[in-house]
Amino acid sequence: MALAKTRSVALVGVDGFMVDVEAAITSGVPGLHLVGLPDAALSEARDRVRAAIFNSGEDWPNRHVTVSLFPASLPKRGSIFDVSIAIALLAAAEAIPPKTCAGLVMIGELGLDGRIRAIPGVLPAVVAAANAGYTCVVVPQANAAEAELVPDLKVIAASSLRGLLCHLRDEPPPVEEEDDAPPLRPTTDVIDRRSGLDLSDVRGQAEARRALEISAAGGHHLFFSGPPGCGKTMLAERLPTLLPPLEPDAALEVTAIHSVAGTLPPGQPLITQSPFCAPHHTATRAAMVGGGAGRVIHPGAASLAHRGILFLDEAPEYMGGVLDALRQPLEEGEVRIARSEGTACFPARFTLVLAANPCPCAAAKEVDCSCAPAIRRKYLARISGPLLDRIDLKMELHPATRAELRYDLEFAESSSVVAERVLIARDRTAKRLADTPWRSNADIPGPELRRRFTPPPEAMRTADDALMRGTLSARGLDRILRVAWTIADLAGRDQPSEDDVGGALALWTGRRP
């Protein structure tokens, strides 16, 4: 019996698990048999591997071949195992020395002509291999830049099975035709919102621009309501222009999620700017928080917006249950999707921005609205109270006046000016939280916030009065304290003042101070 082994990676969510790929050639009925809990796409690998081996000029062993994927209890999905199966099989057939592939981790899908195609999820797979102690991985040529983001790891970029075999045999590489297959393209509502957008484009709405600044500085969730044309969407789209670049660890996290989803921008292996995700109001619950049919679990908009902005325009128009599905990610910073085969976890620590018209008719002027008060209340009630309770900043916008439209150009601050203040405030926050696992005011848990970061008693008078009247909940108090600290950081103060707490309370209730 001839036996050979190599390794690959199984992805569950954005977590990678090492898989031993063993091939044994024995006596019996000729054929290739896969064992180890493969799904339908992986079961089809036998046909892809057979055609790729033939078209690479190699002989197919006319014997009984068993390929085992260990551990057998771990679900295996997709075509990521194609290359490892082909190499293990050829090593078992002694087409290459088995020791040349024993220490390698191989990732990639095979085309029928022997080309090694790009696949989603290369970055988290390579990170898993590095964390498991492996030092060399084989990836498709198109994914090489993504794999090379992982330090201290040798990456072998292969464009074809034939070229990989030449490398393993220490032979000169073959002359290969250019692969004209189109690269993977983004297929979601993740958009680059920085190019050509600036906060100075917004006329008027000084208080709303201030709310954007506070949101950017502290990572606070935001809700704009108001008639069409008052600037809700325009303001939300400019929030990413106020955010600093992602830190290296956060950039790798974000890139791993988009790698699994297959939405990495072409020619950009590392995402360094905070993502902006704006799903349409027809999005389903699975599209919002993740899921999919059968064993395939994809990240949703909440995870694609990780470390960035999730913007839900026309929020009351979303289908029932979709908005409330965000309550758990807003609290815990991750999405857990349970299936019978296991549970997948996706990071989902984002800033939520909601925008809504005051009524279903969406009249530009209040005098033109034909909706009864009960209809208006019912429409806005589609955004549930528990969800609104998790929003730090609420603001009702009104159309800009004629004077603001004419003369605001002279006084409106640009995104770069506001972003500089945001960066300074974030640095103050980071220094205060240096000995903690949190990096923004919005991340601080309620118990720690009340225990270690409570403002002086004289600054809490306004909030205490609201608690006594019953207009402020315990969760609302935590939200107010976080925003008060952000306002103090923007002002360069070491402690929130009474005005800071009062301003945070006004923003949380949606009433003007």
PDB file of N, CA, C and O in Angstrom, residues 377-431:
ATOM      1  N   ARG A 377     -46.868  57.488  14.187  1.00  0.00           N
ATOM      2  CA  ARG A 377     -46.339  56.754  15.340  1.00  0.00           C
ATOM      3  C   ARG A 377     -46.108  55.276  14.995  1.00  0.00           C
ATOM      4  O   ARG A 377     -45.097  54.692  15.376  1.00  0.00           O
ATOM      5  N   LYS A 378     -47.068  54.701  14.273  1.00  0.00           N
ATOM      6  CA  LYS A 378     -46.939  53.296  13.900  1.00  0.00           C
ATOM      7  C   LYS A 378     -45.748  53.084  12.964  1.00  0.00           C
ATOM      8  O   LYS A 378     -45.043  52.069  13.056  1.00  0.00           O
ATOM      9  N   TYR A 379     -45.517  54.039  12.071  1.00  0.00           N
ATOM     10  CA  TYR A 379     -44.409  53.911  11.116  1.00  0.00           C
ATOM     11  C   TYR A 379     -43.068  53.915  11.854  1.00  0.00           C
ATOM     12  O   TYR A 379     -42.216  53.041  11.639  1.00  0.00           O
ATOM     13  N   LEU A 380     -42.858  54.887  12.735  1.00  0.00           N
ATOM     14  CA  LEU A 380     -41.586  54.964  13.459  1.00  0.00           C
ATOM     15  C   LEU A 380     -41.453  53.849  14.487  1.00  0.00           C
ATOM     16  O   LEU A 380     -40.337  53.499  14.881  1.00  0.00           O
ATOM     17  N   ALA A 381     -42.591  53.261  14.915  1.00  0.00           N
ATOM     18  CA  ALA A 381     -42.530  52.166  15.873  1.00  0.00           C
ATOM     19  C   ALA A 381     -41.973  50.887  15.259  1.00  0.00           C
ATOM     20  O   ALA A 381     -41.706  49.922  15.984  1.00  0.00           O
ATOM     21  N   ARG A 382     -41.799  50.869  13.939  1.00  0.00           N
ATOM     22  CA  ARG A 382     -41.142  49.714  13.323  1.00  0.00           C
ATOM     23  C   ARG A 382     -39.699  49.582  13.797  1.00  0.00           C
ATOM     24  O   ARG A 382     -39.109  48.503  13.713  1.00  0.00           O
ATOM     25  N   ILE A 383     -39.118  50.688  14.242  1.00  0.00           N
ATOM     26  CA  ILE A 383     -37.811  50.631  14.905  1.00  0.00           C
ATOM     27  C   ILE A 383     -38.112  50.426  16.385  1.00  0.00           C
ATOM     28  O   ILE A 383     -38.604  51.327  17.057  1.00  0.00           O
ATOM     29  N   SER A 384     -37.842  49.254  16.900  1.00  0.00           N
ATOM     30  CA  SER A 384     -38.309  48.883  18.235  1.00  0.00           C
ATOM     31  C   SER A 384     -37.622  49.697  19.326  1.00  0.00           C
ATOM     32  O   SER A 384     -36.501  50.206  19.153  1.00  0.00           O
ATOM     33  N   GLY A 385     -38.317  49.785  20.457  1.00  0.00           N
ATOM     34  CA  GLY A 385     -37.752  50.491  21.599  1.00  0.00           C
ATOM     35  C   GLY A 385     -36.441  49.907  22.088  1.00  0.00           C
ATOM     36  O   GLY A 385     -35.490  50.653  22.372  1.00  0.00           O
ATOM     37  N   PRO A 386     -36.311  48.562  22.221  1.00  0.00           N
ATOM     38  CA  PRO A 386     -35.034  47.997  22.650  1.00  0.00           C
ATOM     39  C   PRO A 386     -33.872  48.336  21.721  1.00  0.00           C
ATOM     40  O   PRO A 386     -32.744  48.502  22.182  1.00  0.00           O
ATOM     41  N   LEU A 387     -34.151  48.443  20.407  1.00  0.00           N
ATOM     42  CA  LEU A 387     -33.074  48.836  19.501  1.00  0.00           C
ATOM     43  C   LEU A 387     -32.722  50.306  19.687  1.00  0.00           C
ATOM     44  O   LEU A 387     -31.540  50.670  19.758  1.00  0.00           O
ATOM     45  N   LEU A 388     -33.743  51.167  19.781  1.00  0.00           N
ATOM     46  CA  LEU A 388     -33.470  52.586  19.996  1.00  0.00           C
ATOM     47  C   LEU A 388     -32.756  52.823  21.320  1.00  0.00           C
ATOM     48  O   LEU A 388     -31.966  53.762  21.449  1.00  0.00           O
ATOM     49  N   ASP A 389     -33.007  51.968  22.296  1.00  0.00           N
ATOM     50  CA  ASP A 389     -32.352  52.104  23.595  1.00  0.00           C
ATOM     51  C   ASP A 389     -30.849  51.877  23.486  1.00  0.00           C
ATOM     52  O   ASP A 389     -30.087  52.302  24.359  1.00  0.00           O
ATOM     53  N   ARG A 390     -30.423  51.211  22.406  1.00  0.00           N
ATOM     54  CA  ARG A 390     -29.002  50.941  22.198  1.00  0.00           C
ATOM     55  C   ARG A 390     -28.325  51.994  21.318  1.00  0.00           C
ATOM     56  O   ARG A 390     -27.146  51.871  21.000  1.00  0.00           O
ATOM     57  N   ILE A 391     -29.073  52.998  20.888  1.00  0.00           N
ATOM     58  CA  ILE A 391     -28.528  54.066  20.060  1.00  0.00           C
ATOM     59  C   ILE A 391     -28.094  55.213  20.968  1.00  0.00           C
ATOM     60  O   ILE A 391     -28.878  55.731  21.754  1.00  0.00           O
ATOM     61  N   ASP A 392     -26.846  55.633  20.852  1.00  0.00           N
ATOM     62  CA  ASP A 392     -26.304  56.667  21.746  1.00  0.00           C
ATOM     63  C   ASP A 392     -26.744  58.072  21.368  1.00  0.00           C
ATOM     64  O   ASP A 392     -26.948  58.914  22.242  1.00  0.00           O
ATOM     65  N   LEU A 393     -26.839  58.341  20.072  1.00  0.00           N
ATOM     66  CA  LEU A 393     -27.091  59.703  19.593  1.00  0.00           C
ATOM     67  C   LEU A 393     -28.332  59.690  18.705  1.00  0.00           C
ATOM     68  O   LEU A 393     -28.372  58.970  17.701  1.00  0.00           O
ATOM     69  N   LYS A 394     -29.328  60.494  19.082  1.00  0.00           N
ATOM     70  CA  LYS A 394     -30.550  60.587  18.278  1.00  0.00           C
ATOM     71  C   LYS A 394     -30.779  62.056  17.955  1.00  0.00           C
ATOM     72  O   LYS A 394     -30.669  62.914  18.834  1.00  0.00           O
ATOM     73  N   MET A 395     -31.105  62.319  16.702  1.00  0.00           N
ATOM     74  CA  MET A 395     -31.258  63.712  16.294  1.00  0.00           C
ATOM     75  C   MET A 395     -32.320  63.836  15.214  1.00  0.00           C
ATOM     76  O   MET A 395     -32.336  63.067  14.243  1.00  0.00           O
ATOM     77  N   GLU A 396     -33.194  64.797  15.418  1.00  0.00           N
ATOM     78  CA  GLU A 396     -34.210  65.115  14.408  1.00  0.00           C
ATOM     79  C   GLU A 396     -33.703  66.277  13.568  1.00  0.00           C
ATOM     80  O   GLU A 396     -33.386  67.349  14.091  1.00  0.00           O
ATOM     81  N   LEU A 397     -33.616  66.054  12.259  1.00  0.00           N
ATOM     82  CA  LEU A 397     -33.095  67.074  11.351  1.00  0.00           C
ATOM     83  C   LEU A 397     -34.246  67.844  10.705  1.00  0.00           C
ATOM     84  O   LEU A 397     -35.335  67.312  10.484  1.00  0.00           O
ATOM     85  N   HIS A 398     -33.959  69.086  10.394  1.00  0.00           N
ATOM     86  CA  HIS A 398     -34.904  69.937   9.677  1.00  0.00           C
ATOM     87  C   HIS A 398     -34.211  70.482   8.437  1.00  0.00           C
ATOM     88  O   HIS A 398     -32.977  70.627   8.410  1.00  0.00           O
ATOM     89  N   PRO A 399     -34.971  70.783   7.386  1.00  0.00           N
ATOM     90  CA  PRO A 399     -34.329  71.321   6.174  1.00  0.00           C
ATOM     91  C   PRO A 399     -33.517  72.579   6.485  1.00  0.00           C
ATOM     92  O   PRO A 399     -33.889  73.395   7.335  1.00  0.00           O
ATOM     93  N   ALA A 400     -32.389  72.709   5.808  1.00  0.00           N
ATOM     94  CA  ALA A 400     -31.547  73.885   5.998  1.00  0.00           C
ATOM     95  C   ALA A 400     -32.277  75.140   5.522  1.00  0.00           C
ATOM     96  O   ALA A 400     -33.030  75.118   4.543  1.00  0.00           O
ATOM     97  N   THR A 401     -32.057  76.229   6.229  1.00  0.00           N
ATOM     98  CA  THR A 401     -32.689  77.494   5.852  1.00  0.00           C
ATOM     99  C   THR A 401     -31.994  78.095   4.638  1.00  0.00           C
ATOM    100  O   THR A 401     -30.902  77.675   4.249  1.00  0.00           O
ATOM    101  N   ARG A 402     -32.637  79.100   4.074  1.00  0.00           N
ATOM    102  CA  ARG A 402     -32.053  79.762   2.905  1.00  0.00           C
ATOM    103  C   ARG A 402     -30.704  80.382   3.256  1.00  0.00           C
ATOM    104  O   ARG A 402     -29.754  80.316   2.476  1.00  0.00           O
ATOM    105  N   ALA A 403     -30.602  80.980   4.435  1.00  0.00           N
ATOM    106  CA  ALA A 403     -29.336  81.604   4.833  1.00  0.00           C
ATOM    107  C   ALA A 403     -28.227  80.565   4.972  1.00  0.00           C
ATOM    108  O   ALA A 403     -27.082  80.793   4.573  1.00  0.00           O
ATOM    109  N   GLU A 404     -28.558  79.404   5.529  1.00  0.00           N
ATOM    110  CA  GLU A 404     -27.551  78.343   5.680  1.00  0.00           C
ATOM    111  C   GLU A 404     -27.082  77.841   4.318  1.00  0.00           C
ATOM    112  O   GLU A 404     -25.896  77.610   4.099  1.00  0.00           O
ATOM    113  N   LEU A 405     -28.010  77.691   3.395  1.00  0.00           N
ATOM    114  CA  LEU A 405     -27.628  77.211   2.067  1.00  0.00           C
ATOM    115  C   LEU A 405     -26.731  78.213   1.351  1.00  0.00           C
ATOM    116  O   LEU A 405     -25.849  77.827   0.584  1.00  0.00           O
ATOM    117  N   ARG A 406     -26.936  79.500   1.606  1.00  0.00           N
ATOM    118  CA  ARG A 406     -26.151  80.523   0.896  1.00  0.00           C
ATOM    119  C   ARG A 406     -24.785  80.760   1.533  1.00  0.00           C
ATOM    120  O   ARG A 406     -23.782  80.886   0.843  1.00  0.00           O
ATOM    121  N   TYR A 407     -24.762  80.817   2.875  1.00  0.00           N
ATOM    122  CA  TYR A 407     -23.571  81.332   3.534  1.00  0.00           C
ATOM    123  C   TYR A 407     -22.787  80.290   4.325  1.00  0.00           C
ATOM    124  O   TYR A 407     -21.731  80.601   4.864  1.00  0.00           O
ATOM    125  N   ASP A 408     -23.280  79.061   4.375  1.00  0.00           N
ATOM    126  CA  ASP A 408     -22.570  78.055   5.162  1.00  0.00           C
ATOM    127  C   ASP A 408     -21.241  77.650   4.537  1.00  0.00           C
ATOM    128  O   ASP A 408     -20.358  77.134   5.209  1.00  0.00           O
ATOM    129  N   LEU A 409     -21.093  77.888   3.230  1.00  0.00           N
ATOM    130  CA  LEU A 409     -19.856  77.523   2.542  1.00  0.00           C
ATOM    131  C   LEU A 409     -18.645  78.160   3.194  1.00  0.00           C
ATOM    132  O   LEU A 409     -17.573  77.560   3.278  1.00  0.00           O
ATOM    133  N   GLU A 410     -18.803  79.373   3.697  1.00  0.00           N
ATOM    134  CA  GLU A 410     -17.671  80.099   4.272  1.00  0.00           C
ATOM    135  C   GLU A 410     -17.238  79.521   5.613  1.00  0.00           C
ATOM    136  O   GLU A 410     -16.067  79.594   5.974  1.00  0.00           O
ATOM    137  N   PHE A 411     -18.168  78.910   6.348  1.00  0.00           N
ATOM    138  CA  PHE A 411     -17.869  78.473   7.713  1.00  0.00           C
ATOM    139  C   PHE A 411     -17.806  76.951   7.869  1.00  0.00           C
ATOM    140  O   PHE A 411     -17.363  76.481   8.908  1.00  0.00           O
ATOM    141  N   ALA A 412     -18.257  76.226   6.880  1.00  0.00           N
ATOM    142  CA  ALA A 412     -18.294  74.764   7.006  1.00  0.00           C
ATOM    143  C   ALA A 412     -16.888  74.192   7.075  1.00  0.00           C
ATOM    144  O   ALA A 412     -16.021  74.515   6.261  1.00  0.00           O
ATOM    145  N   GLU A 413     -16.669  73.320   8.058  1.00  0.00           N
ATOM    146  CA  GLU A 413     -15.358  72.690   8.220  1.00  0.00           C
ATOM    147  C   GLU A 413     -15.241  71.496   7.288  1.00  0.00           C
ATOM    148  O   GLU A 413     -16.206  70.763   7.042  1.00  0.00           O
ATOM    149  N   SER A 414     -14.037  71.250   6.815  1.00  0.00           N
ATOM    150  CA  SER A 414     -13.793  70.108   5.938  1.00  0.00           C
ATOM    151  C   SER A 414     -13.609  68.842   6.771  1.00  0.00           C
ATOM    152  O   SER A 414     -13.395  68.894   7.985  1.00  0.00           O
ATOM    153  N   SER A 415     -13.668  67.699   6.101  1.00  0.00           N
ATOM    154  CA  SER A 415     -13.482  66.426   6.796  1.00  0.00           C
ATOM    155  C   SER A 415     -12.108  66.327   7.431  1.00  0.00           C
ATOM    156  O   SER A 415     -11.961  65.778   8.525  1.00  0.00           O
ATOM    157  N   SER A 416     -11.087  66.870   6.771  1.00  0.00           N
ATOM    158  CA  SER A 416      -9.729  66.759   7.306  1.00  0.00           C
ATOM    159  C   SER A 416      -9.585  67.512   8.624  1.00  0.00           C
ATOM    160  O   SER A 416      -8.898  67.047   9.543  1.00  0.00           O
ATOM    161  N   VAL A 417     -10.241  68.669   8.739  1.00  0.00           N
ATOM    162  CA  VAL A 417     -10.165  69.448   9.985  1.00  0.00           C
ATOM    163  C   VAL A 417     -10.851  68.691  11.122  1.00  0.00           C
ATOM    164  O   VAL A 417     -10.316  68.567  12.231  1.00  0.00           O
ATOM    165  N   VAL A 418     -12.047  68.170  10.861  1.00  0.00           N
ATOM    166  CA  VAL A 418     -12.771  67.445  11.891  1.00  0.00           C
ATOM    167  C   VAL A 418     -12.059  66.128  12.218  1.00  0.00           C
ATOM    168  O   VAL A 418     -11.972  65.732  13.381  1.00  0.00           O
ATOM    169  N   ALA A 419     -11.534  65.458  11.200  1.00  0.00           N
ATOM    170  CA  ALA A 419     -10.833  64.187  11.429  1.00  0.00           C
ATOM    171  C   ALA A 419      -9.616  64.369  12.323  1.00  0.00           C
ATOM    172  O   ALA A 419      -9.268  63.470  13.098  1.00  0.00           O
ATOM    173  N   GLU A 420      -8.964  65.531  12.236  1.00  0.00           N
ATOM    174  CA  GLU A 420      -7.820  65.792  13.117  1.00  0.00           C
ATOM    175  C   GLU A 420      -8.269  65.876  14.578  1.00  0.00           C
ATOM    176  O   GLU A 420      -7.599  65.342  15.474  1.00  0.00           O
ATOM    177  N   ARG A 421      -9.399  66.542  14.831  1.00  0.00           N
ATOM    178  CA  ARG A 421      -9.923  66.592  16.196  1.00  0.00           C
ATOM    179  C   ARG A 421     -10.340  65.197  16.676  1.00  0.00           C
ATOM    180  O   ARG A 421     -10.130  64.841  17.843  1.00  0.00           O
ATOM    181  N   VAL A 422     -10.932  64.425  15.784  1.00  0.00           N
ATOM    182  CA  VAL A 422     -11.338  63.062  16.131  1.00  0.00           C
ATOM    183  C   VAL A 422     -10.118  62.231  16.524  1.00  0.00           C
ATOM    184  O   VAL A 422     -10.142  61.481  17.514  1.00  0.00           O
ATOM    185  N   LEU A 423      -9.045  62.374  15.767  1.00  0.00           N
ATOM    186  CA  LEU A 423      -7.829  61.604  16.059  1.00  0.00           C
ATOM    187  C   LEU A 423      -7.243  61.986  17.411  1.00  0.00           C
ATOM    188  O   LEU A 423      -6.816  61.122  18.195  1.00  0.00           O
ATOM    189  N   ILE A 424      -7.232  63.278  17.720  1.00  0.00           N
ATOM    190  CA  ILE A 424      -6.717  63.732  19.019  1.00  0.00           C
ATOM    191  C   ILE A 424      -7.577  63.177  20.148  1.00  0.00           C
ATOM    192  O   ILE A 424      -7.068  62.706  21.183  1.00  0.00           O
ATOM    193  N   ALA A 425      -8.898  63.228  19.974  1.00  0.00           N
ATOM    194  CA  ALA A 425      -9.798  62.690  21.004  1.00  0.00           C
ATOM    195  C   ALA A 425      -9.602  61.186  21.174  1.00  0.00           C
ATOM    196  O   ALA A 425      -9.603  60.663  22.305  1.00  0.00           O
ATOM    197  N   ARG A 426      -9.429  60.467  20.083  1.00  0.00           N
ATOM    198  CA  ARG A 426      -9.204  59.020  20.176  1.00  0.00           C
ATOM    199  C   ARG A 426      -7.886  58.715  20.883  1.00  0.00           C
ATOM    200  O   ARG A 426      -7.784  57.727  21.618  1.00  0.00           O
ATOM    201  N   ASP A 427      -6.870  59.530  20.660  1.00  0.00           N
ATOM    202  CA  ASP A 427      -5.595  59.336  21.358  1.00  0.00           C
ATOM    203  C   ASP A 427      -5.772  59.535  22.860  1.00  0.00           C
ATOM    204  O   ASP A 427      -5.199  58.782  23.665  1.00  0.00           O
ATOM    205  N   ARG A 428      -6.544  60.539  23.255  1.00  0.00           N
ATOM    206  CA  ARG A 428      -6.811  60.750  24.686  1.00  0.00           C
ATOM    207  C   ARG A 428      -7.541  59.534  25.272  1.00  0.00           C
ATOM    208  O   ARG A 428      -7.216  59.071  26.369  1.00  0.00           O
ATOM    209  N   THR A 429      -8.518  59.025  24.531  1.00  0.00           N
ATOM    210  CA  THR A 429      -9.252  57.847  24.998  1.00  0.00           C
ATOM    211  C   THR A 429      -8.328  56.646  25.132  1.00  0.00           C
ATOM    212  O   THR A 429      -8.379  55.912  26.131  1.00  0.00           O
ATOM    213  N   ALA A 430      -7.480  56.438  24.123  1.00  0.00           N
ATOM    214  CA  ALA A 430      -6.576  55.286  24.145  1.00  0.00           C
ATOM    215  C   ALA A 430      -5.609  55.353  25.325  1.00  0.00           C
ATOM    216  O   ALA A 430      -5.292  54.325  25.943  1.00  0.00           O
ATOM    217  N   LYS A 431      -5.127  56.552  25.658  1.00  0.00           N
ATOM    218  CA  LYS A 431      -4.216  56.682  26.803  1.00  0.00           C
ATOM    219  C   LYS A 431      -4.945  56.376  28.108  1.00  0.00           C
ATOM    220  O   LYS A 431      -4.395  55.736  29.009  1.00  0.00           O
TER     221      LYS A 431
END
